[in-house]
Amino acid sequence: MSTVTFLPNPTESRDLPGRVHLAMPAEIDFCNAEELLPLVVSAVEARGDRLEVLVLDLTRTSFMDSQGVRLINDVRHRLRPGARVRLVARPDGVASRVLELTGLRRDVPVYDNLAEALAS
């Protein structure tokens, strides 16, 4: 598995074929969502046809507005057919609440921890 991080401290990397784990920043909003998209797409394209699951880790995201939802939607529509997006978010966190309120949670599975998301 490859790990790309947008946080000061990268998360632990695990070797899981077909999986990419991206730790997202503390805030996702109009200031950075547009810049995040090419970074995420680049990580996805680096795996080519081998990508099965992209895990976007929102556990450290303490603020996310509609631009974060748009970012997730844009990413999932750019994946090759058969590749899936999984999200990790703290159940009591802001990101989880935004995903619930916008209805994105119905379309993209959200997990409470990274291990479950990677295993999916």
Short mmCIF file of N, CA, C and O in Angstrom, two decimals:
data_model
loop_
_atom_site.label_atom_id
_atom_site.label_comp_id
_atom_site.label_asym_id
_atom_site.label_seq_id
_atom_site.Cartn_x
_atom_site.Cartn_y
_atom_site.Cartn_z
N MET A 1 0.85 -1.16 0.00
CA MET A 1 0.00 0.00 0.00
C MET A 1 0.90 1.22 0.00
O MET A 1 1.92 1.26 0.65
N SER A 2 0.49 2.22 -0.71
CA SER A 2 1.24 3.46 -0.66
C SER A 2 0.51 4.42 0.28
O SER A 2 -0.69 4.35 0.44
N THR A 3 1.27 5.27 0.89
CA THR A 3 0.68 6.26 1.78
C THR A 3 1.14 7.63 1.33
O THR A 3 2.32 7.88 1.20
N VAL A 4 0.20 8.50 1.09
CA VAL A 4 0.47 9.89 0.80
C VAL A 4 -0.22 10.67 1.89
O VAL A 4 -1.34 10.35 2.27
N THR A 5 0.43 11.65 2.41
CA THR A 5 -0.19 12.38 3.50
C THR A 5 -0.14 13.87 3.24
O THR A 5 0.78 14.36 2.60
N PHE A 6 -1.14 14.54 3.71
CA PHE A 6 -1.20 15.99 3.62
C PHE A 6 -1.08 16.58 5.01
O PHE A 6 -1.40 17.71 5.25
N LEU A 7 -0.64 15.77 5.95
CA LEU A 7 -0.48 16.17 7.33
C LEU A 7 1.00 16.26 7.66
O LEU A 7 1.82 15.62 7.00
N PRO A 8 1.36 16.98 8.72
CA PRO A 8 2.77 17.08 9.07
C PRO A 8 3.43 15.73 9.37
O PRO A 8 4.56 15.51 9.04
N ASN A 9 2.72 14.82 10.00
CA ASN A 9 3.27 13.52 10.34
C ASN A 9 2.58 12.43 9.53
O ASN A 9 1.40 12.20 9.68
N PRO A 10 3.33 11.73 8.67
CA PRO A 10 2.69 10.68 7.87
C PRO A 10 2.19 9.55 8.75
O PRO A 10 2.74 9.27 9.81
N THR A 11 1.15 8.91 8.30
CA THR A 11 0.61 7.77 9.02
C THR A 11 1.43 6.54 8.68
O THR A 11 2.17 6.51 7.72
N GLU A 12 1.28 5.52 9.49
CA GLU A 12 2.02 4.28 9.28
C GLU A 12 1.61 3.65 7.96
O GLU A 12 0.45 3.58 7.62
N SER A 13 2.59 3.17 7.23
CA SER A 13 2.33 2.55 5.94
C SER A 13 2.25 1.04 6.11
O SER A 13 3.01 0.44 6.84
N ARG A 14 1.32 0.43 5.41
CA ARG A 14 1.19 -1.03 5.39
C ARG A 14 1.22 -1.47 3.94
O ARG A 14 0.73 -0.78 3.06
N ASP A 15 1.77 -2.62 3.70
CA ASP A 15 1.87 -3.15 2.34
C ASP A 15 0.64 -3.98 2.03
O ASP A 15 0.60 -5.17 2.32
N LEU A 16 -0.36 -3.36 1.47
CA LEU A 16 -1.58 -4.04 1.05
C LEU A 16 -1.78 -3.78 -0.42
O LEU A 16 -2.07 -2.66 -0.82
N PRO A 17 -1.63 -4.79 -1.24
CA PRO A 17 -1.78 -4.60 -2.69
C PRO A 17 -3.15 -4.03 -3.05
O PRO A 17 -4.17 -4.43 -2.48
N GLY A 18 -3.16 -3.10 -3.97
CA GLY A 18 -4.40 -2.55 -4.48
C GLY A 18 -5.01 -1.47 -3.63
O GLY A 18 -6.07 -0.95 -3.96
N ARG A 19 -4.38 -1.12 -2.52
CA ARG A 19 -4.92 -0.10 -1.61
C ARG A 19 -4.04 1.14 -1.59
O ARG A 19 -2.82 1.04 -1.62
N VAL A 20 -4.66 2.30 -1.53
CA VAL A 20 -3.95 3.55 -1.32
C VAL A 20 -4.63 4.26 -0.16
O VAL A 20 -5.86 4.39 -0.15
N HIS A 21 -3.83 4.69 0.82
CA HIS A 21 -4.34 5.39 1.98
C HIS A 21 -3.84 6.83 1.93
O HIS A 21 -2.63 7.06 1.83
N LEU A 22 -4.75 7.79 1.98
CA LEU A 22 -4.39 9.21 1.98
C LEU A 22 -4.94 9.85 3.24
O LEU A 22 -6.16 9.88 3.44
N ALA A 23 -4.07 10.34 4.08
CA ALA A 23 -4.49 11.08 5.27
C ALA A 23 -4.78 12.52 4.86
O ALA A 23 -3.92 13.19 4.30
N MET A 24 -5.98 12.95 5.12
CA MET A 24 -6.41 14.28 4.68
C MET A 24 -6.06 15.33 5.75
O MET A 24 -5.84 15.00 6.90
N PRO A 25 -6.03 16.61 5.36
CA PRO A 25 -5.61 17.66 6.29
C PRO A 25 -6.67 17.97 7.35
O PRO A 25 -7.81 17.50 7.28
N ALA A 26 -6.28 18.77 8.32
CA ALA A 26 -7.16 19.15 9.43
C ALA A 26 -8.37 19.94 8.95
O ALA A 26 -9.43 19.88 9.55
N GLU A 27 -8.20 20.69 7.88
CA GLU A 27 -9.31 21.47 7.32
C GLU A 27 -9.40 21.22 5.82
O GLU A 27 -8.38 21.20 5.13
N ILE A 28 -10.63 21.05 5.35
CA ILE A 28 -10.88 20.94 3.92
C ILE A 28 -11.99 21.93 3.60
O ILE A 28 -13.13 21.76 4.04
N ASP A 29 -11.62 22.97 2.86
CA ASP A 29 -12.59 24.01 2.53
C ASP A 29 -12.19 24.68 1.23
O ASP A 29 -11.34 24.17 0.50
N PHE A 30 -12.78 25.81 0.94
CA PHE A 30 -12.52 26.50 -0.33
C PHE A 30 -11.06 26.91 -0.49
O PHE A 30 -10.59 27.11 -1.60
N CYS A 31 -10.34 27.02 0.61
CA CYS A 31 -8.94 27.44 0.54
C CYS A 31 -8.01 26.35 0.01
O CYS A 31 -6.98 26.67 -0.59
N ASN A 32 -8.35 25.08 0.24
CA ASN A 32 -7.41 24.04 -0.16
C ASN A 32 -8.00 22.89 -0.98
O ASN A 32 -7.26 22.08 -1.51
N ALA A 33 -9.31 22.79 -1.08
CA ALA A 33 -9.92 21.65 -1.79
C ALA A 33 -9.47 21.58 -3.24
O ALA A 33 -9.19 20.50 -3.76
N GLU A 34 -9.39 22.71 -3.89
CA GLU A 34 -8.98 22.74 -5.29
C GLU A 34 -7.55 22.25 -5.47
O GLU A 34 -7.21 21.61 -6.46
N GLU A 35 -6.69 22.51 -4.49
CA GLU A 35 -5.31 22.06 -4.54
C GLU A 35 -5.17 20.59 -4.17
O GLU A 35 -4.24 19.92 -4.60
N LEU A 36 -6.09 20.08 -3.36
CA LEU A 36 -6.03 18.68 -2.94
C LEU A 36 -6.39 17.73 -4.07
O LEU A 36 -5.82 16.63 -4.16
N LEU A 37 -7.32 18.12 -4.91
CA LEU A 37 -7.79 17.23 -5.96
C LEU A 37 -6.66 16.70 -6.84
O LEU A 37 -6.55 15.49 -7.02
N PRO A 38 -5.79 17.54 -7.40
CA PRO A 38 -4.72 16.98 -8.24
C PRO A 38 -3.75 16.09 -7.46
O PRO A 38 -3.20 15.14 -8.01
N LEU A 39 -3.56 16.35 -6.18
CA LEU A 39 -2.69 15.51 -5.37
C LEU A 39 -3.29 14.12 -5.19
O LEU A 39 -2.60 13.11 -5.30
N VAL A 40 -4.59 14.08 -4.92
CA VAL A 40 -5.27 12.79 -4.76
C VAL A 40 -5.29 12.04 -6.09
O VAL A 40 -4.98 10.85 -6.15
N VAL A 41 -5.64 12.73 -7.15
CA VAL A 41 -5.70 12.10 -8.48
C VAL A 41 -4.33 11.57 -8.88
O VAL A 41 -4.22 10.48 -9.43
N SER A 42 -3.28 12.29 -8.57
CA SER A 42 -1.92 11.85 -8.88
C SER A 42 -1.58 10.55 -8.14
O SER A 42 -0.99 9.64 -8.73
N ALA A 43 -1.96 10.47 -6.88
CA ALA A 43 -1.72 9.24 -6.10
C ALA A 43 -2.50 8.07 -6.69
O ALA A 43 -2.00 6.94 -6.74
N VAL A 44 -3.71 8.34 -7.14
CA VAL A 44 -4.55 7.30 -7.75
C VAL A 44 -3.94 6.85 -9.08
O VAL A 44 -3.82 5.66 -9.35
N GLU A 45 -3.55 7.80 -9.90
CA GLU A 45 -3.00 7.47 -11.21
C GLU A 45 -1.67 6.73 -11.10
O GLU A 45 -1.34 5.91 -11.97
N ALA A 46 -0.93 6.96 -10.04
CA ALA A 46 0.35 6.27 -9.85
C ALA A 46 0.14 4.77 -9.68
O ALA A 46 1.03 3.98 -10.00
N ARG A 47 -1.03 4.37 -9.20
CA ARG A 47 -1.33 2.94 -9.04
C ARG A 47 -1.92 2.32 -10.30
O ARG A 47 -1.97 1.11 -10.42
N GLY A 48 -2.38 3.16 -11.21
CA GLY A 48 -2.92 2.66 -12.48
C GLY A 48 -4.06 1.68 -12.30
O GLY A 48 -4.95 1.87 -11.48
N ASP A 49 -4.01 0.60 -13.05
CA ASP A 49 -5.07 -0.41 -13.03
C ASP A 49 -5.03 -1.29 -11.79
O ASP A 49 -5.92 -2.11 -11.59
N ARG A 50 -4.00 -1.15 -10.98
CA ARG A 50 -3.88 -2.00 -9.79
C ARG A 50 -4.69 -1.49 -8.61
O ARG A 50 -4.85 -2.19 -7.62
N LEU A 51 -5.20 -0.26 -8.68
CA LEU A 51 -5.95 0.31 -7.56
C LEU A 51 -7.31 -0.34 -7.42
O LEU A 51 -8.10 -0.37 -8.37
N GLU A 52 -7.58 -0.87 -6.26
CA GLU A 52 -8.88 -1.45 -5.95
C GLU A 52 -9.65 -0.57 -4.98
O GLU A 52 -10.85 -0.37 -5.14
N VAL A 53 -8.94 -0.07 -3.95
CA VAL A 53 -9.59 0.72 -2.91
C VAL A 53 -8.74 1.94 -2.59
O VAL A 53 -7.55 1.82 -2.32
N LEU A 54 -9.37 3.10 -2.62
CA LEU A 54 -8.76 4.35 -2.19
C LEU A 54 -9.39 4.72 -0.85
O LEU A 54 -10.61 4.87 -0.76
N VAL A 55 -8.57 4.85 0.18
CA VAL A 55 -9.07 5.21 1.50
C VAL A 55 -8.67 6.65 1.79
O VAL A 55 -7.49 6.98 1.86
N LEU A 56 -9.67 7.50 1.95
CA LEU A 56 -9.45 8.88 2.35
C LEU A 56 -9.70 8.96 3.84
O LEU A 56 -10.81 8.72 4.32
N ASP A 57 -8.65 9.27 4.58
CA ASP A 57 -8.69 9.26 6.04
C ASP A 57 -8.98 10.66 6.57
O ASP A 57 -8.15 11.56 6.50
N LEU A 58 -10.18 10.82 7.11
CA LEU A 58 -10.64 12.10 7.63
C LEU A 58 -10.60 12.15 9.16
O LEU A 58 -11.20 13.03 9.76
N THR A 59 -9.88 11.23 9.79
CA THR A 59 -9.91 11.17 11.25
C THR A 59 -9.30 12.41 11.90
O THR A 59 -9.68 12.76 13.01
N ARG A 60 -8.39 13.07 11.22
CA ARG A 60 -7.80 14.30 11.78
C ARG A 60 -8.42 15.56 11.20
O ARG A 60 -7.97 16.67 11.49
N THR A 61 -9.43 15.39 10.38
CA THR A 61 -10.10 16.55 9.78
C THR A 61 -11.09 17.11 10.78
O THR A 61 -12.09 16.48 11.11
N SER A 62 -10.81 18.31 11.27
CA SER A 62 -11.67 18.93 12.28
C SER A 62 -12.62 19.95 11.68
O SER A 62 -13.52 20.42 12.36
N PHE A 63 -12.41 20.30 10.41
CA PHE A 63 -13.34 21.20 9.72
C PHE A 63 -13.44 20.78 8.27
O PHE A 63 -12.43 20.55 7.60
N MET A 64 -14.67 20.66 7.79
CA MET A 64 -14.91 20.33 6.39
C MET A 64 -16.22 20.98 5.98
O MET A 64 -17.22 20.83 6.67
N ASP A 65 -16.20 21.69 4.86
CA ASP A 65 -17.43 22.28 4.35
C ASP A 65 -17.83 21.57 3.06
O ASP A 65 -17.34 20.49 2.75
N SER A 66 -18.70 22.18 2.30
CA SER A 66 -19.21 21.55 1.08
C SER A 66 -18.10 21.29 0.06
O SER A 66 -18.23 20.40 -0.78
N GLN A 67 -17.02 22.02 0.14
CA GLN A 67 -15.90 21.78 -0.79
C GLN A 67 -15.24 20.43 -0.51
O GLN A 67 -14.74 19.78 -1.43
N GLY A 68 -15.26 19.99 0.73
CA GLY A 68 -14.75 18.66 1.06
C GLY A 68 -15.62 17.58 0.45
O GLY A 68 -15.12 16.57 -0.07
N VAL A 69 -16.93 17.79 0.49
CA VAL A 69 -17.87 16.84 -0.12
C VAL A 69 -17.66 16.82 -1.62
O VAL A 69 -17.62 15.75 -2.25
N ARG A 70 -17.50 17.97 -2.21
CA ARG A 70 -17.25 18.06 -3.65
C ARG A 70 -15.95 17.35 -4.02
O ARG A 70 -15.89 16.64 -5.02
N LEU A 71 -14.93 17.54 -3.21
CA LEU A 71 -13.65 16.88 -3.44
C LEU A 71 -13.83 15.36 -3.48
O LEU A 71 -13.35 14.69 -4.40
N ILE A 72 -14.52 14.82 -2.50
CA ILE A 72 -14.74 13.37 -2.45
C ILE A 72 -15.52 12.90 -3.67
O ILE A 72 -15.18 11.89 -4.30
N ASN A 73 -16.55 13.63 -4.04
CA ASN A 73 -17.33 13.27 -5.23
C ASN A 73 -16.48 13.33 -6.50
O ASN A 73 -16.56 12.45 -7.34
N ASP A 74 -15.69 14.38 -6.63
CA ASP A 74 -14.83 14.51 -7.81
C ASP A 74 -13.84 13.35 -7.89
O ASP A 74 -13.61 12.80 -8.98
N VAL A 75 -13.29 12.97 -6.76
CA VAL A 75 -12.32 11.86 -6.73
C VAL A 75 -13.00 10.57 -7.15
O VAL A 75 -12.51 9.83 -8.00
N ARG A 76 -14.15 10.28 -6.58
CA ARG A 76 -14.79 8.99 -6.91
C ARG A 76 -15.23 8.91 -8.36
O ARG A 76 -15.23 7.83 -8.94
N HIS A 77 -15.55 10.03 -8.96
CA HIS A 77 -15.94 10.01 -10.38
C HIS A 77 -14.73 9.90 -11.31
O HIS A 77 -14.89 9.60 -12.49
N ARG A 78 -13.53 10.13 -10.77
CA ARG A 78 -12.31 10.01 -11.58
C ARG A 78 -11.66 8.64 -11.47
O ARG A 78 -10.71 8.36 -12.17
N LEU A 79 -12.14 7.82 -10.56
CA LEU A 79 -11.57 6.48 -10.42
C LEU A 79 -11.95 5.62 -11.61
O LEU A 79 -13.02 5.78 -12.19
N ARG A 80 -11.09 4.68 -11.93
CA ARG A 80 -11.40 3.75 -13.01
C ARG A 80 -12.55 2.86 -12.56
O ARG A 80 -12.77 2.67 -11.35
N PRO A 81 -13.32 2.30 -13.50
CA PRO A 81 -14.41 1.39 -13.14
C PRO A 81 -13.88 0.22 -12.30
O PRO A 81 -12.83 -0.33 -12.59
N GLY A 82 -14.57 -0.08 -11.25
CA GLY A 82 -14.18 -1.17 -10.36
C GLY A 82 -13.42 -0.72 -9.14
O GLY A 82 -13.38 -1.42 -8.14
N ALA A 83 -12.79 0.44 -9.19
CA ALA A 83 -12.09 0.97 -8.02
C ALA A 83 -13.11 1.64 -7.10
O ALA A 83 -14.09 2.22 -7.57
N ARG A 84 -12.86 1.55 -5.80
CA ARG A 84 -13.83 2.08 -4.83
C ARG A 84 -13.17 3.07 -3.88
O ARG A 84 -11.99 2.96 -3.58
N VAL A 85 -13.97 4.00 -3.38
CA VAL A 85 -13.53 4.95 -2.35
C VAL A 85 -14.11 4.50 -1.03
O VAL A 85 -15.30 4.15 -0.95
N ARG A 86 -13.30 4.55 -0.01
CA ARG A 86 -13.73 4.31 1.36
C ARG A 86 -13.26 5.50 2.18
O ARG A 86 -12.18 6.04 1.94
N LEU A 87 -14.06 5.88 3.15
CA LEU A 87 -13.72 7.00 4.02
C LEU A 87 -13.54 6.51 5.44
O LEU A 87 -14.23 5.57 5.87
N VAL A 88 -12.66 7.15 6.15
CA VAL A 88 -12.49 6.89 7.58
C VAL A 88 -12.75 8.22 8.27
O VAL A 88 -12.15 9.24 7.92
N ALA A 89 -13.67 8.21 9.23
CA ALA A 89 -14.00 9.43 9.96
C ALA A 89 -14.42 9.07 11.38
O ALA A 89 -15.07 8.06 11.60
N ARG A 90 -14.03 9.92 12.31
CA ARG A 90 -14.45 9.70 13.70
C ARG A 90 -15.97 9.86 13.77
O ARG A 90 -16.52 10.83 13.23
N PRO A 91 -16.67 8.94 14.41
CA PRO A 91 -18.13 9.00 14.46
C PRO A 91 -18.66 10.30 15.06
O PRO A 91 -19.71 10.79 14.66
N ASP A 92 -17.91 10.89 15.99
CA ASP A 92 -18.35 12.12 16.64
C ASP A 92 -17.72 13.37 16.03
O ASP A 92 -17.87 14.47 16.53
N GLY A 93 -17.02 13.20 14.90
CA GLY A 93 -16.30 14.31 14.30
C GLY A 93 -17.13 15.12 13.32
O GLY A 93 -18.20 14.71 12.86
N VAL A 94 -16.62 16.28 13.00
CA VAL A 94 -17.27 17.20 12.07
C VAL A 94 -17.40 16.58 10.69
O VAL A 94 -18.45 16.67 10.04
N ALA A 95 -16.35 15.92 10.21
CA ALA A 95 -16.39 15.33 8.87
C ALA A 95 -17.52 14.30 8.77
O ALA A 95 -18.26 14.28 7.78
N SER A 96 -17.66 13.49 9.79
CA SER A 96 -18.72 12.48 9.79
C SER A 96 -20.10 13.14 9.74
O SER A 96 -20.99 12.70 9.01
N ARG A 97 -20.26 14.21 10.47
CA ARG A 97 -21.54 14.94 10.49
C ARG A 97 -21.83 15.56 9.12
O ARG A 97 -22.95 15.51 8.64
N VAL A 98 -20.83 16.14 8.50
CA VAL A 98 -21.00 16.74 7.17
C VAL A 98 -21.39 15.66 6.15
O VAL A 98 -22.28 15.86 5.32
N LEU A 99 -20.73 14.51 6.23
CA LEU A 99 -21.06 13.41 5.31
C LEU A 99 -22.50 12.95 5.51
O LEU A 99 -23.19 12.61 4.55
N GLU A 100 -22.95 12.94 6.74
CA GLU A 100 -24.33 12.55 7.06
C GLU A 100 -25.33 13.59 6.53
O GLU A 100 -26.30 13.25 5.87
N LEU A 101 -25.08 14.85 6.82
CA LEU A 101 -26.01 15.92 6.43
C LEU A 101 -26.13 16.07 4.92
O LEU A 101 -27.20 16.41 4.41
N THR A 102 -25.05 15.84 4.21
CA THR A 102 -25.08 16.02 2.75
C THR A 102 -25.58 14.77 2.02
O THR A 102 -25.83 14.83 0.82
N GLY A 103 -25.68 13.66 2.72
CA GLY A 103 -26.14 12.43 2.09
C GLY A 103 -25.04 11.63 1.42
O GLY A 103 -25.29 10.54 0.90
N LEU A 104 -23.82 12.12 1.44
CA LEU A 104 -22.72 11.40 0.80
C LEU A 104 -22.46 10.07 1.48
O LEU A 104 -22.05 9.11 0.85
N ARG A 105 -22.77 10.00 2.75
CA ARG A 105 -22.56 8.76 3.51
C ARG A 105 -23.36 7.59 2.91
O ARG A 105 -22.98 6.44 3.06
N ARG A 106 -24.46 7.90 2.23
CA ARG A 106 -25.25 6.84 1.58
C ARG A 106 -24.53 6.27 0.36
O ARG A 106 -24.74 5.13 -0.01
N ASP A 107 -23.70 7.09 -0.27
CA ASP A 107 -23.03 6.69 -1.51
C ASP A 107 -21.62 6.16 -1.32
O ASP A 107 -21.12 5.41 -2.16
N VAL A 108 -20.97 6.57 -0.25
CA VAL A 108 -19.59 6.18 0.01
C VAL A 108 -19.51 5.60 1.42
O VAL A 108 -19.87 6.28 2.38
N PRO A 109 -19.04 4.36 1.54
CA PRO A 109 -18.93 3.77 2.88
C PRO A 109 -17.98 4.55 3.78
O PRO A 109 -16.91 4.97 3.34
N VAL A 110 -18.41 4.73 5.03
CA VAL A 110 -17.61 5.45 6.02
C VAL A 110 -17.32 4.49 7.17
O VAL A 110 -18.24 3.87 7.71
N TYR A 111 -16.05 4.37 7.52
CA TYR A 111 -15.62 3.46 8.58
C TYR A 111 -15.11 4.26 9.76
O TYR A 111 -14.61 5.37 9.61
N ASP A 112 -15.19 3.64 10.94
CA ASP A 112 -14.73 4.28 12.17
C ASP A 112 -13.21 4.18 12.33
O ASP A 112 -12.62 4.95 13.07
N ASN A 113 -12.60 3.20 11.67
CA ASN A 113 -11.14 3.06 11.82
C ASN A 113 -10.51 2.62 10.51
O ASN A 113 -11.15 2.05 9.65
N LEU A 114 -9.24 2.88 10.42
CA LEU A 114 -8.48 2.64 9.20
C LEU A 114 -8.40 1.17 8.83
O LEU A 114 -8.53 0.80 7.66
N ALA A 115 -8.22 0.32 9.82
CA ALA A 115 -8.08 -1.12 9.54
C ALA A 115 -9.32 -1.67 8.83
O ALA A 115 -9.19 -2.45 7.87
N GLU A 116 -10.49 -1.29 9.27
CA GLU A 116 -11.73 -1.75 8.63
C GLU A 116 -11.84 -1.24 7.20
O GLU A 116 -12.24 -1.98 6.31
N ALA A 117 -11.48 0.02 7.00
CA ALA A 117 -11.57 0.59 5.65
C ALA A 117 -10.60 -0.09 4.69
O ALA A 117 -10.95 -0.38 3.55
N LEU A 118 -9.39 -0.36 5.15
CA LEU A 118 -8.41 -1.02 4.29
C LEU A 118 -8.79 -2.46 3.98
O LEU A 118 -8.47 -2.98 2.91
N ALA A 119 -9.46 -3.10 4.91
CA ALA A 119 -9.85 -4.50 4.72
C ALA A 119 -11.06 -4.65 3.81
O ALA A 119 -11.32 -5.74 3.29
N SER A 120 -11.79 -3.59 3.58
CA SER A 120 -13.02 -3.67 2.80
C SER A 120 -12.77 -3.92 1.33
O SER A 120 -11.74 -3.66 0.79
#
